[in-house]
XYZ file of N, CA, C and O in Angstrom:
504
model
N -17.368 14.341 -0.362
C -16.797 14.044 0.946
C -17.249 12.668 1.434
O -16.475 12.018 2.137
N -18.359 12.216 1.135
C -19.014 10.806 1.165
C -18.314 9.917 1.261
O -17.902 9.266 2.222
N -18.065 9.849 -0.483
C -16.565 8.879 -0.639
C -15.503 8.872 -0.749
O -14.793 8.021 -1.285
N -15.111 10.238 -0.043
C -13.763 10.317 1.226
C -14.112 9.261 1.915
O -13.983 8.155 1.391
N -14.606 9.380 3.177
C -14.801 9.151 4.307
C -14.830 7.789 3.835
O -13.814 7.111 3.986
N -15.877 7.280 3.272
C -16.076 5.746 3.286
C -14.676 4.762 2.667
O -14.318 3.660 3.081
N -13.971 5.725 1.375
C -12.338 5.006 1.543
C -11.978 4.773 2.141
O -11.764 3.585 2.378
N -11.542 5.952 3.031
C -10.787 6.458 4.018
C -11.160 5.456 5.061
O -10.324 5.072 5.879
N -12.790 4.880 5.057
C -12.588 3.847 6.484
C -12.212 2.893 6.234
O -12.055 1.990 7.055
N -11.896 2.799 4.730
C -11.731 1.467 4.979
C -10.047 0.697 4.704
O -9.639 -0.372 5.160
N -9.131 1.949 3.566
C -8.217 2.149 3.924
C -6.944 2.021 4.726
O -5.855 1.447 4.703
N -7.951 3.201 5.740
C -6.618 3.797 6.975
C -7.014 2.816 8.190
O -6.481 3.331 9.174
N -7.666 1.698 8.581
C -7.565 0.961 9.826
C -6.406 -0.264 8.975
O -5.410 -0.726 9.532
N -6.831 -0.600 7.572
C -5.980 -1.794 6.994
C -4.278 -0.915 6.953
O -3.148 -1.405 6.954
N -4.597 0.096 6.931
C -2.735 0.481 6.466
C -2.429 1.189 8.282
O -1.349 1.749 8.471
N -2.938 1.139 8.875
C -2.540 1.243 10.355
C -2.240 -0.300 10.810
O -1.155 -0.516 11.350
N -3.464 -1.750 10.550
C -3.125 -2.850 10.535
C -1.325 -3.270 10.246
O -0.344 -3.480 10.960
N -1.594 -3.238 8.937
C -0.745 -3.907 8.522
C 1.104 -2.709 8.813
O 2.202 -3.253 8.693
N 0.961 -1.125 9.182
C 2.360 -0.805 9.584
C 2.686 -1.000 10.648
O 3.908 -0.917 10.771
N 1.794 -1.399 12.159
C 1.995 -2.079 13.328
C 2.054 -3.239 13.378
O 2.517 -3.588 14.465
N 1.704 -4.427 12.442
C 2.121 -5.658 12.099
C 3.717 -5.303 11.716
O 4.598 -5.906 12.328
N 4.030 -4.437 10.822
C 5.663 -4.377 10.203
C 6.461 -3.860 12.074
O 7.477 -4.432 12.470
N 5.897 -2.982 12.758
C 6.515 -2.485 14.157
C 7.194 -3.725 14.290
O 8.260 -4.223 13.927
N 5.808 -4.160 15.189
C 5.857 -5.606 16.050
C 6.615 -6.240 15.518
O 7.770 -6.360 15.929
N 6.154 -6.819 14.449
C 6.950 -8.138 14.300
C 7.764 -8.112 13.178
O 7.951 -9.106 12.476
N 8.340 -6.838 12.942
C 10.049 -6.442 12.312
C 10.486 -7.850 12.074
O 10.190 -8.527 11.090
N 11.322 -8.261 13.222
C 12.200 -9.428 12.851
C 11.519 -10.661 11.681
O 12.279 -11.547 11.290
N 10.063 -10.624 11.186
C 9.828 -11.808 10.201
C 9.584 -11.186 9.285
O 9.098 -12.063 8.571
N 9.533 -10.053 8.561
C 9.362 -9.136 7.620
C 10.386 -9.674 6.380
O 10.067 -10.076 5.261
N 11.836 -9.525 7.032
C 13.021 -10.040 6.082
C 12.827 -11.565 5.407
O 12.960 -11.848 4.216
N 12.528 -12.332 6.344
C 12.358 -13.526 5.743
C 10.866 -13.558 4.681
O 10.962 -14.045 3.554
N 9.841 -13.122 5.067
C 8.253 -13.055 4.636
C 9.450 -12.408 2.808
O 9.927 -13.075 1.890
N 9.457 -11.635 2.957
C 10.802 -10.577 1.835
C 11.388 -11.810 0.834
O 11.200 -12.095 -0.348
N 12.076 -12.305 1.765
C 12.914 -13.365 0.882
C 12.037 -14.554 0.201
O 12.566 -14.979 -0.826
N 10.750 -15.211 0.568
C 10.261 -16.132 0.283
C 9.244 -15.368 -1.000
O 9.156 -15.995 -2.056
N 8.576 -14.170 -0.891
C 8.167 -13.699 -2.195
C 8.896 -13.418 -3.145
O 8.653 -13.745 -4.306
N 9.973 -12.715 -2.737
C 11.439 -12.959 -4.053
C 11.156 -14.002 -4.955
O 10.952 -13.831 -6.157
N 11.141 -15.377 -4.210
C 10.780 -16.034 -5.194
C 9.826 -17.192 -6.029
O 9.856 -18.264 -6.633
N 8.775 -15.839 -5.455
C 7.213 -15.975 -5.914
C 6.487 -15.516 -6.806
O 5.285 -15.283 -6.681
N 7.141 -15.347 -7.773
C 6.586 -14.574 -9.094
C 5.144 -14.438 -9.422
O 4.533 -13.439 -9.803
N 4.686 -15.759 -9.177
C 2.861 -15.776 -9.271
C 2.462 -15.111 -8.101
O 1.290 -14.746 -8.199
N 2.983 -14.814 -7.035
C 2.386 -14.035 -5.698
C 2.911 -12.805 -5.918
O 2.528 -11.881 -5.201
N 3.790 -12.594 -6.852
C 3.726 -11.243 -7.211
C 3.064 -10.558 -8.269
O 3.060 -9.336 -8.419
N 2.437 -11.499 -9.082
C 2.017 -10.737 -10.385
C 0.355 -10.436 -9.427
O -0.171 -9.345 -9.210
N -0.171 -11.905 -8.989
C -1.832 -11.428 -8.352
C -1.579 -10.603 -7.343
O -2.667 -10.470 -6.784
N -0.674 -9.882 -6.699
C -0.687 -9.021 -6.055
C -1.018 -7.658 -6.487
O -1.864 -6.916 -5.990
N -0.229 -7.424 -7.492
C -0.195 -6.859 -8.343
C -1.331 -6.187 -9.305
O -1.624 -5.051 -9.677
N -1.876 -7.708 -9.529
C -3.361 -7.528 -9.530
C -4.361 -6.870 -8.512
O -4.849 -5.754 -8.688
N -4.575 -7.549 -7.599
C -5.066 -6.967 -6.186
C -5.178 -5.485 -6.419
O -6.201 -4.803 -6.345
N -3.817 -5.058 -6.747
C -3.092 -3.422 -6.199
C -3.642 -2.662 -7.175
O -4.060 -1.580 -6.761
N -3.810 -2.908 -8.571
C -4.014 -2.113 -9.723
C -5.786 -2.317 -9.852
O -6.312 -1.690 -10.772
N -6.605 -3.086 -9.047
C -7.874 -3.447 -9.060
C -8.562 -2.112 -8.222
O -9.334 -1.232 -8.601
N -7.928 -2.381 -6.941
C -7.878 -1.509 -5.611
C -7.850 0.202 -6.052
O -8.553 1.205 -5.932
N -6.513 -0.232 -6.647
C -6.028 1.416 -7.297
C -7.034 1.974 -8.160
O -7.211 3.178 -7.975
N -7.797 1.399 -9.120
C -8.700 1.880 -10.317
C -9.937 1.863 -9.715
O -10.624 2.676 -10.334
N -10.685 1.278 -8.685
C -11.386 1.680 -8.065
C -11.602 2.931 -7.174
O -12.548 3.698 -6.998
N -10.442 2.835 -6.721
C -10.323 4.401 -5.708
C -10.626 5.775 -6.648
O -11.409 6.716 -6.521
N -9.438 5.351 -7.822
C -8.995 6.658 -8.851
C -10.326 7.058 -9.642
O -10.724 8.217 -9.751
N -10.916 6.003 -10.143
C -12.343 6.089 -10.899
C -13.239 6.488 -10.344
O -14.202 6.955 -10.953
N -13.158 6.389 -8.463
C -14.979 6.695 -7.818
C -14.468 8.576 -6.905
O -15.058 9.508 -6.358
N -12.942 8.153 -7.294
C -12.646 9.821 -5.918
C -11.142 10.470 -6.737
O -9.967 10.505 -6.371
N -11.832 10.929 -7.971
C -11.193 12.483 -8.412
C -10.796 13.569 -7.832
O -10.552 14.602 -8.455
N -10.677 13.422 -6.388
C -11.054 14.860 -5.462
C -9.496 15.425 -5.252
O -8.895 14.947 -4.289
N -8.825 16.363 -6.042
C -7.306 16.897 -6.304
C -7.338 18.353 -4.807
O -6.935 19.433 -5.240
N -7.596 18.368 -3.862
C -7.871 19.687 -3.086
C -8.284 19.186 -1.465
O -8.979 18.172 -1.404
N -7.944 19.758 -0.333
C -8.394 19.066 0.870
C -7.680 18.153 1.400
O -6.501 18.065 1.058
N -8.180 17.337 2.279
C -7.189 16.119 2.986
C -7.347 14.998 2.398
O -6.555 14.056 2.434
N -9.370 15.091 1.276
C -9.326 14.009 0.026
C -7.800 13.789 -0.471
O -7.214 12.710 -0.387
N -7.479 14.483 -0.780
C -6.252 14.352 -2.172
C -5.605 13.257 -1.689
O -5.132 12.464 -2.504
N -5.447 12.982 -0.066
C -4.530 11.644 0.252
C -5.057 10.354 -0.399
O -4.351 9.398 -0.722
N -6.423 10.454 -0.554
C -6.967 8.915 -0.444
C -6.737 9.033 -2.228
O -6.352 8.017 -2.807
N -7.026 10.472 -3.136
C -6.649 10.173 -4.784
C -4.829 9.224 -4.757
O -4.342 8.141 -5.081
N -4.396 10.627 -4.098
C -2.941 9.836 -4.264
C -2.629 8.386 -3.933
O -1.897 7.713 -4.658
N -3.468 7.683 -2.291
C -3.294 6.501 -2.128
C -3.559 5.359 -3.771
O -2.836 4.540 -4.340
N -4.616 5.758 -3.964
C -4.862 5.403 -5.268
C -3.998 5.167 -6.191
O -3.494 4.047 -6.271
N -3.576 6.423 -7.277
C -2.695 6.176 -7.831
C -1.397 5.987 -7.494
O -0.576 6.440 -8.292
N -0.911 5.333 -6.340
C 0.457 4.357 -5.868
C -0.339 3.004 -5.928
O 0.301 1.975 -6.143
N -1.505 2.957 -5.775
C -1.642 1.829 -5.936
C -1.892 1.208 -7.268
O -1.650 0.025 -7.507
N -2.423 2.118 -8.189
C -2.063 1.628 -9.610
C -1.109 1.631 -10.182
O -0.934 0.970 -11.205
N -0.020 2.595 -9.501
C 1.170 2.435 -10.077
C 1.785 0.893 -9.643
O 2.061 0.003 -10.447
N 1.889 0.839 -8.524
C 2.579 -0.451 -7.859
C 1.847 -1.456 -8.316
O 2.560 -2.447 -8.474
N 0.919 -1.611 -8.552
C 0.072 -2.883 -9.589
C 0.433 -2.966 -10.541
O 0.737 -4.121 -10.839
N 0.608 -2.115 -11.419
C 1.206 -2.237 -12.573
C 2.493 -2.591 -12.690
O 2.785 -3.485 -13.485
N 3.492 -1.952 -11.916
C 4.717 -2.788 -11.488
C 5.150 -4.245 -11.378
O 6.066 -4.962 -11.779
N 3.987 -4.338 -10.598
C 4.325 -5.810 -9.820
C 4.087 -6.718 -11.299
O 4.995 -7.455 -11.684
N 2.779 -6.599 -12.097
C 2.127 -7.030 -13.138
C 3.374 -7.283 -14.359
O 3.757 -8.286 -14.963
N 3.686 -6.164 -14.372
C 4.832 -6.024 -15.508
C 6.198 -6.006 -15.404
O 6.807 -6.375 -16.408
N 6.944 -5.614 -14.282
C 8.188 -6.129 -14.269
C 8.236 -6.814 -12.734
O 8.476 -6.154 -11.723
N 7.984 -8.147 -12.743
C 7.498 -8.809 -11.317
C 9.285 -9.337 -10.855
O 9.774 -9.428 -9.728
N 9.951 -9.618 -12.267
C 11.761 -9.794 -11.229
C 12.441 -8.673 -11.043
O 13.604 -8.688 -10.639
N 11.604 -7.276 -11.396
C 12.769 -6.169 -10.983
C 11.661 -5.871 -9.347
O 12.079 -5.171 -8.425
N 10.664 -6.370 -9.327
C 10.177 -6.318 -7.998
C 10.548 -6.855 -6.738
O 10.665 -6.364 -5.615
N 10.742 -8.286 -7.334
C 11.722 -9.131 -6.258
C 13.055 -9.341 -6.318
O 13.717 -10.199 -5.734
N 13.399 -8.497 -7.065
C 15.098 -7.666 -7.026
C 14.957 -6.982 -5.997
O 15.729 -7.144 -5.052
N 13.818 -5.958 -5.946
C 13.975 -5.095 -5.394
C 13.297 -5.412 -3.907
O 13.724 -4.657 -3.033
N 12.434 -6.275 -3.515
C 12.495 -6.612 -2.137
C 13.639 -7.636 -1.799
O 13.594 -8.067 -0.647
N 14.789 -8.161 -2.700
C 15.883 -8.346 -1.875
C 16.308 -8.025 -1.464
O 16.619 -8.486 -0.366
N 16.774 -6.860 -1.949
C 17.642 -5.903 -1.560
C 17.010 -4.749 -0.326
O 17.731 -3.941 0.260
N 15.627 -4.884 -0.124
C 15.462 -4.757 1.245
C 15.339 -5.751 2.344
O 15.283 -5.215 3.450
N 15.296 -6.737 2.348
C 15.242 -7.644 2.870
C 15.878 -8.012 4.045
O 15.372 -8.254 5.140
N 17.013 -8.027 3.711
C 18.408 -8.409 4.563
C 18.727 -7.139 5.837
O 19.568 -7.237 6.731
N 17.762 -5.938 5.589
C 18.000 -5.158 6.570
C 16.484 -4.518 7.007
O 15.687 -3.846 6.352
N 16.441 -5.010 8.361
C 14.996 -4.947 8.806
C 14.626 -3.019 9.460
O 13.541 -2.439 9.410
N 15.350 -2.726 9.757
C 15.691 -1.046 9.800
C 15.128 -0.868 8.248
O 13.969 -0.454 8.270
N 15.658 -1.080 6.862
C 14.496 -0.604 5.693
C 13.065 -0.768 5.952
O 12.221 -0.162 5.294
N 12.828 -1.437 6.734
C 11.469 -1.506 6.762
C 10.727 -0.432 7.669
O 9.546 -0.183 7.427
N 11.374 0.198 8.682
C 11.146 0.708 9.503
C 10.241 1.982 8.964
O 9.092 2.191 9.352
N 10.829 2.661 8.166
C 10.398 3.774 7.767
C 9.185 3.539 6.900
O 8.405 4.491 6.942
N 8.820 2.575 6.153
C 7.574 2.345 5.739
C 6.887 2.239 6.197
O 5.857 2.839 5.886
N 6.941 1.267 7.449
C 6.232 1.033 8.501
C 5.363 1.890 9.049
O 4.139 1.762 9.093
N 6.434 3.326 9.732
C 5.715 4.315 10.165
C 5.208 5.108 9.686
O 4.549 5.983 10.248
N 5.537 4.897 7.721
C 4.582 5.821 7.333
C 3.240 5.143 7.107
O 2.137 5.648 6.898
N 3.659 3.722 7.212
C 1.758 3.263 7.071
C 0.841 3.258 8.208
O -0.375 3.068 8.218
N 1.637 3.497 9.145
C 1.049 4.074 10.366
C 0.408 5.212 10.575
O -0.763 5.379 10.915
N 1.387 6.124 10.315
C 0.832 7.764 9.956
C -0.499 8.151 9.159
O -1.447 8.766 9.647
N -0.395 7.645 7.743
C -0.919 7.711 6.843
C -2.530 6.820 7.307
O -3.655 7.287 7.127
N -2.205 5.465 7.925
C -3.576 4.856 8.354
C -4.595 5.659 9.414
O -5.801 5.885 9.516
N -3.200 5.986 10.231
C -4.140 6.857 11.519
C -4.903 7.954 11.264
O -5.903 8.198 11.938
N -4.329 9.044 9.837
C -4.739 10.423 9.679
C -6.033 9.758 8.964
O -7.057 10.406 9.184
N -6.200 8.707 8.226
C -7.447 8.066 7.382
C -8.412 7.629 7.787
O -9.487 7.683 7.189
N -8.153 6.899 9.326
C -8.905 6.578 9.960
C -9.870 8.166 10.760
O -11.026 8.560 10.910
N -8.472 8.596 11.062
C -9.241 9.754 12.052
C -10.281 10.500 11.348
O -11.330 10.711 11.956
N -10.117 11.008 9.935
C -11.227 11.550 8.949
C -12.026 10.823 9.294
O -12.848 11.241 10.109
N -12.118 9.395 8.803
C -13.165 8.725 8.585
C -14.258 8.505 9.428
O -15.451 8.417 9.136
N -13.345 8.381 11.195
C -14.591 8.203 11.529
C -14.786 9.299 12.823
O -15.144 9.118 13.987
N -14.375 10.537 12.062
C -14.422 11.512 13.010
C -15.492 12.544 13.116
O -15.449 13.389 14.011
């Protein structure tokens, strides 16, 4: 439960950060979208970042049972999406074109990184 909690703090305030950054300021999301499209090197070290992040989580918190299991699963999306970004980085910025152009796609991510930050935070420092 240890290193629950200590993920989890550190986590769920950055993914509450950054889905009330997507709220607010919606309208620059599309463009921020379009300029990594065509950033291939900002997508592969991202990528990196994500699959670093991810193998750390997955390697120190095995925990499959409880409200843990969010922070395993955060994990492996994040090694998955690292690996993504790493290995097919133009079907990535295919694929944030095609969200791009409509700032409503973003919406729903948004609030789930909201959701997801707040329930992480609240463990953490509850």
């Amino acid at each position: 439960m240890e290193h629950s909690k200590f993920i989890a703090g550190l986590v769920g305030p950055v993914a509450l950060a950054l889905g009330g950054s997507m709220l607010i300021n919606g309208e620059i999301f599309p463009a921020m979208l379009q300029q990594i499209q065509n950033n291939f090197p900002l997508i592969v070290i991202s990528g990196v970042l994500a699959l670093v992040a991810g193998l750390a989580i997955v390697r120190t918190h095995p925990i499959w049972s409880g409200w843990p299991v969010v922070v395993t699963i955060l994990g492996w999306l994040l090694v998955i999406g690292g690996l993504m970004r790493i290995v097919l980085p133009r079907q990535m910025a295919e694929l944030a074109a095609g969200l791009s152009p409509n700032p409503v796609l973003l919406t729903i991510p948004a609030a789930v990184l909201c959701l997801v930050g707040a329930f992480l935070s609240y463990k953490a420092y509850s």
